Short mmCIF file of C-alpha atoms in Angstrom, two decimals:
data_model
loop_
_atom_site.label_atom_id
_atom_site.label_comp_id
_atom_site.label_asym_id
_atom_site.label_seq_id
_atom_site.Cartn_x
_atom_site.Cartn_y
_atom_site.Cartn_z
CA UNK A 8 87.86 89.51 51.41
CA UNK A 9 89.37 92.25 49.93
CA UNK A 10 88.30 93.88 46.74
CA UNK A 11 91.65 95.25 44.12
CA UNK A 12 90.55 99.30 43.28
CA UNK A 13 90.80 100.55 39.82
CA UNK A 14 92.31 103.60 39.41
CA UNK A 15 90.90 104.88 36.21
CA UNK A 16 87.37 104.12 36.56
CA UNK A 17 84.38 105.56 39.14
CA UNK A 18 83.32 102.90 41.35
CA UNK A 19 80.13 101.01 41.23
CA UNK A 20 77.40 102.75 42.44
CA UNK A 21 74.14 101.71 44.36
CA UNK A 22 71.44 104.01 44.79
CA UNK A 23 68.91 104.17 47.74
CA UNK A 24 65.85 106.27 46.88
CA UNK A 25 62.50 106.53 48.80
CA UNK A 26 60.35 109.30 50.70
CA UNK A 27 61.81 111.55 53.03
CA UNK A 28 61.73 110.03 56.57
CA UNK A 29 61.94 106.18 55.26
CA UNK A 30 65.67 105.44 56.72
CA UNK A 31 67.58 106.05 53.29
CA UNK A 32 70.66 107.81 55.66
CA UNK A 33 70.15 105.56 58.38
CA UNK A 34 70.52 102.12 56.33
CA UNK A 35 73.72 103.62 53.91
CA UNK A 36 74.97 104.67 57.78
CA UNK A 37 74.93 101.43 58.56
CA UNK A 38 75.53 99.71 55.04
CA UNK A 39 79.07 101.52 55.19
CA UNK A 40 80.34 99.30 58.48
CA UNK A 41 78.65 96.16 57.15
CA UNK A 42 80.45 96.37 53.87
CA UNK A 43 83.90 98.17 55.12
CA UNK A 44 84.34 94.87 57.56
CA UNK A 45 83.64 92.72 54.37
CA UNK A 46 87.04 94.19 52.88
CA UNK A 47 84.78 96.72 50.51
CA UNK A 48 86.54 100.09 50.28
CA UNK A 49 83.01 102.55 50.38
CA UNK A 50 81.93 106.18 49.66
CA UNK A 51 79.03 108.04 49.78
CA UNK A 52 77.31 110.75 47.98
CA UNK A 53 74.38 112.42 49.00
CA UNK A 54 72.11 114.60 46.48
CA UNK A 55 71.24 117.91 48.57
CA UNK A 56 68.73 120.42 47.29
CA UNK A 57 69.83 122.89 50.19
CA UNK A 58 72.43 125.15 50.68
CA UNK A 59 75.82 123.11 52.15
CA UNK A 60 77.97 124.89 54.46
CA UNK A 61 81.30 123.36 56.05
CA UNK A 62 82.29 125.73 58.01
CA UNK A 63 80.73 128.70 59.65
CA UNK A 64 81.39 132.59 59.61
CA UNK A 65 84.45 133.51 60.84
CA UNK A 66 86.78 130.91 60.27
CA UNK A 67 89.15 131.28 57.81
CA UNK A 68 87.65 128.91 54.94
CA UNK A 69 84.45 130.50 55.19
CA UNK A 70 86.39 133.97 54.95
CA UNK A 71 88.13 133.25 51.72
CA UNK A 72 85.02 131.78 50.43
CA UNK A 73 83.68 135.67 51.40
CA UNK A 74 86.03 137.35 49.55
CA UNK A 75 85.36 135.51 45.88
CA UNK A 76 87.95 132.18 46.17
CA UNK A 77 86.64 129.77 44.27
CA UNK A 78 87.54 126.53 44.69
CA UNK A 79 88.37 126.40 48.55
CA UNK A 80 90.20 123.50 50.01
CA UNK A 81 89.84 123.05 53.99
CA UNK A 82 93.07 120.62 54.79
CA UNK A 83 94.36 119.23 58.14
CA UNK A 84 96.89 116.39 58.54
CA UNK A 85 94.25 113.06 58.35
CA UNK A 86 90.99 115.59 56.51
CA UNK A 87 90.17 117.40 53.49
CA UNK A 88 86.97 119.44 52.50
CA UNK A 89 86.87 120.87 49.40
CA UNK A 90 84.15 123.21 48.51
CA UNK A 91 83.44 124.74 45.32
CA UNK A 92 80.23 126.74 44.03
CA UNK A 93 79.05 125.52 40.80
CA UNK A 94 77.73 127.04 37.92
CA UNK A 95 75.65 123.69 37.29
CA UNK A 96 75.17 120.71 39.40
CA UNK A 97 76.79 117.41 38.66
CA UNK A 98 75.68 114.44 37.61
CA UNK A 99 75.85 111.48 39.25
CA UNK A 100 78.86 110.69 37.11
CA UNK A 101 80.83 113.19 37.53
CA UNK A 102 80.76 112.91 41.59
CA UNK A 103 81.39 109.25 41.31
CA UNK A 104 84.29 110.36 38.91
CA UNK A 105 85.83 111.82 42.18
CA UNK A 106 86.08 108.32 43.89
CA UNK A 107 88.23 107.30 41.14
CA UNK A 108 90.68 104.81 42.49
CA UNK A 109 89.80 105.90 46.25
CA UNK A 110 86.93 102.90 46.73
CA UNK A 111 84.90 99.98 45.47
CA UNK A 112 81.60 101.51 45.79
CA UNK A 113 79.34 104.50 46.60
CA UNK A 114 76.35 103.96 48.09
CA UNK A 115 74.17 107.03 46.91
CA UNK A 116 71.31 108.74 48.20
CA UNK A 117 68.79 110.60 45.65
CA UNK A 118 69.74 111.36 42.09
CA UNK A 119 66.43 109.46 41.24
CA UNK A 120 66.41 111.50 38.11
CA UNK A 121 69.42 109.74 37.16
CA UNK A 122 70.21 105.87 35.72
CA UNK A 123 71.51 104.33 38.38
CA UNK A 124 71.32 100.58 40.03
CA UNK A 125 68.90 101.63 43.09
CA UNK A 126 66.85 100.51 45.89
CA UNK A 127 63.39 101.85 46.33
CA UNK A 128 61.90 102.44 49.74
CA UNK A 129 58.57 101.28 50.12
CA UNK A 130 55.94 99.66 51.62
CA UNK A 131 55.75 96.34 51.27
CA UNK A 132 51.67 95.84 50.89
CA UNK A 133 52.55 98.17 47.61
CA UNK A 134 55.14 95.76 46.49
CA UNK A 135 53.12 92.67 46.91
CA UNK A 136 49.73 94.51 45.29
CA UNK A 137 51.95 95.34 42.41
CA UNK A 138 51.18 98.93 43.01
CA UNK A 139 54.57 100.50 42.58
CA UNK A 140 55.94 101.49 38.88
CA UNK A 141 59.31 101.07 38.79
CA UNK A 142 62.47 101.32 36.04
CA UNK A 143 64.50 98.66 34.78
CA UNK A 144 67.68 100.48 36.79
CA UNK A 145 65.70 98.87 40.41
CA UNK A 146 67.44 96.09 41.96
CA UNK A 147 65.57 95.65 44.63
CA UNK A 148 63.44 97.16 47.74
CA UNK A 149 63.96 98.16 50.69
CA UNK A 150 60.92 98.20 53.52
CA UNK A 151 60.37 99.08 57.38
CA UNK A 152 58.75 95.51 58.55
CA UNK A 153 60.35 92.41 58.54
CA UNK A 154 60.51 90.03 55.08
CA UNK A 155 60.90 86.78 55.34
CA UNK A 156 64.32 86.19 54.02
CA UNK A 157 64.38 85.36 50.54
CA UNK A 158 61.55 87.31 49.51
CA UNK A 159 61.78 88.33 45.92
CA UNK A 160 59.17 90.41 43.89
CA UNK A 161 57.10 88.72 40.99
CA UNK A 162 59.57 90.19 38.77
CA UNK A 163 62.97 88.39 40.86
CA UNK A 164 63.83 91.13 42.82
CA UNK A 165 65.28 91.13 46.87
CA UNK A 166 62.72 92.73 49.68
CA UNK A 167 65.48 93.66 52.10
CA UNK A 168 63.80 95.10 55.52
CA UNK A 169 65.90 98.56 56.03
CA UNK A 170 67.11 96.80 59.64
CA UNK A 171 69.16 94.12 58.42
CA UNK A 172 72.07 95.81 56.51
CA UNK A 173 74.30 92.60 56.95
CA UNK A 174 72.04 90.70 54.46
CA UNK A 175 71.72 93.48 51.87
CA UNK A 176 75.60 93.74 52.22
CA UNK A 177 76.14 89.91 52.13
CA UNK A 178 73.70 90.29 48.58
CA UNK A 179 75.33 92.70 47.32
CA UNK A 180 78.74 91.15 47.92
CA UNK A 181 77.78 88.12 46.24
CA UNK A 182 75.11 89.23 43.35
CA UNK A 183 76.53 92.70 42.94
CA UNK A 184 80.07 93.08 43.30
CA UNK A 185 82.43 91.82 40.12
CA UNK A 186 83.89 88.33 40.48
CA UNK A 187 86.76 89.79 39.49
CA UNK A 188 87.01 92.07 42.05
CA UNK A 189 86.45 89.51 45.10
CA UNK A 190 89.59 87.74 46.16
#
């Protein structure tokens, strides 16, 4: 299957949010394979809330980046890294808004602040003891032991356990993905 890109629009965007530790990196990791041999064209942000350095002192990005150039662009025959320092951050919009065209989906990691289809992290006693307050921007949760396959919340919503990726890929194929996207 192979999905047709749109040029002019940001891709659709899934966010994974949860505590630091709970697999968040290690699932998209292994999301991007699952869904790349499914003929889905993926990116991936990542929300950061430390400094991000690409290259180190002394090579020649880092030493324009020294002397005041601002935006720097790092380019090698198959690579580009572009690195820029911001006045403000971006939204979540705005980085999708650089996928434009490039793939069919970003999986995204943080920007809980912002609306977003996402996956929660989290236990699943809390799920079942209807513990866990949640928007209406969840589509589903993601947990360390095993669910049955199948299992949905009270409210309809997918328990995916964070070690198969192939089913949460397979969902979101078929309940996520445009039907007019899908060949």
């Amino acid at each position: 299957m192979k999905l047709e890109k749109t040029p002019n629009h940001s891709p659709l965007a899934i966010a994974f949010t949860g505590p630091s530790g709970s697999g968040k990196t290690t699932l998209i990791e292994k999301l991007i394979p699952e869904l790349s041999s499914m003929g889905v064209g993926v990116g991936a942000v990542k929300r950061s809330h430390h400094r991000i350095e690409v290259d180190h002192p002394g090579k020649d990005s880092y030493r324009f980046r020294e002397a005041g150039a601002n935006p720097v662009l790092l380019l090698s025959d198959d690579t580009l890294f572009y690195a820029e320092k911001l006045s403000l951050p971006l939204t979540l919009g705005e980085a999708l808004a650089m996928f434009a065209g490039k793939v069919d989906l970003a999986l995204v990691e943080g920007f809980k602040q912002e609306a977003a289809l996402r996956f929660v992290f989290a236990p699943l006693a809390d799920i079942q003891s209807k513990s866990l307050h949640y928007g209406n921007d969840v589509a589903g949760f993601i947990v360390e032991t095993p669910a049955p396959p199948g299992t949905v919340t009270d409210d309809g919503l997918p328990v995916f356990c964070r070690d198969n990726p192939r089913a949460l890929a397979q969902w979101i194929i078929r309940d996520i993905l445009p039907e007019k996207k899908r060949n």
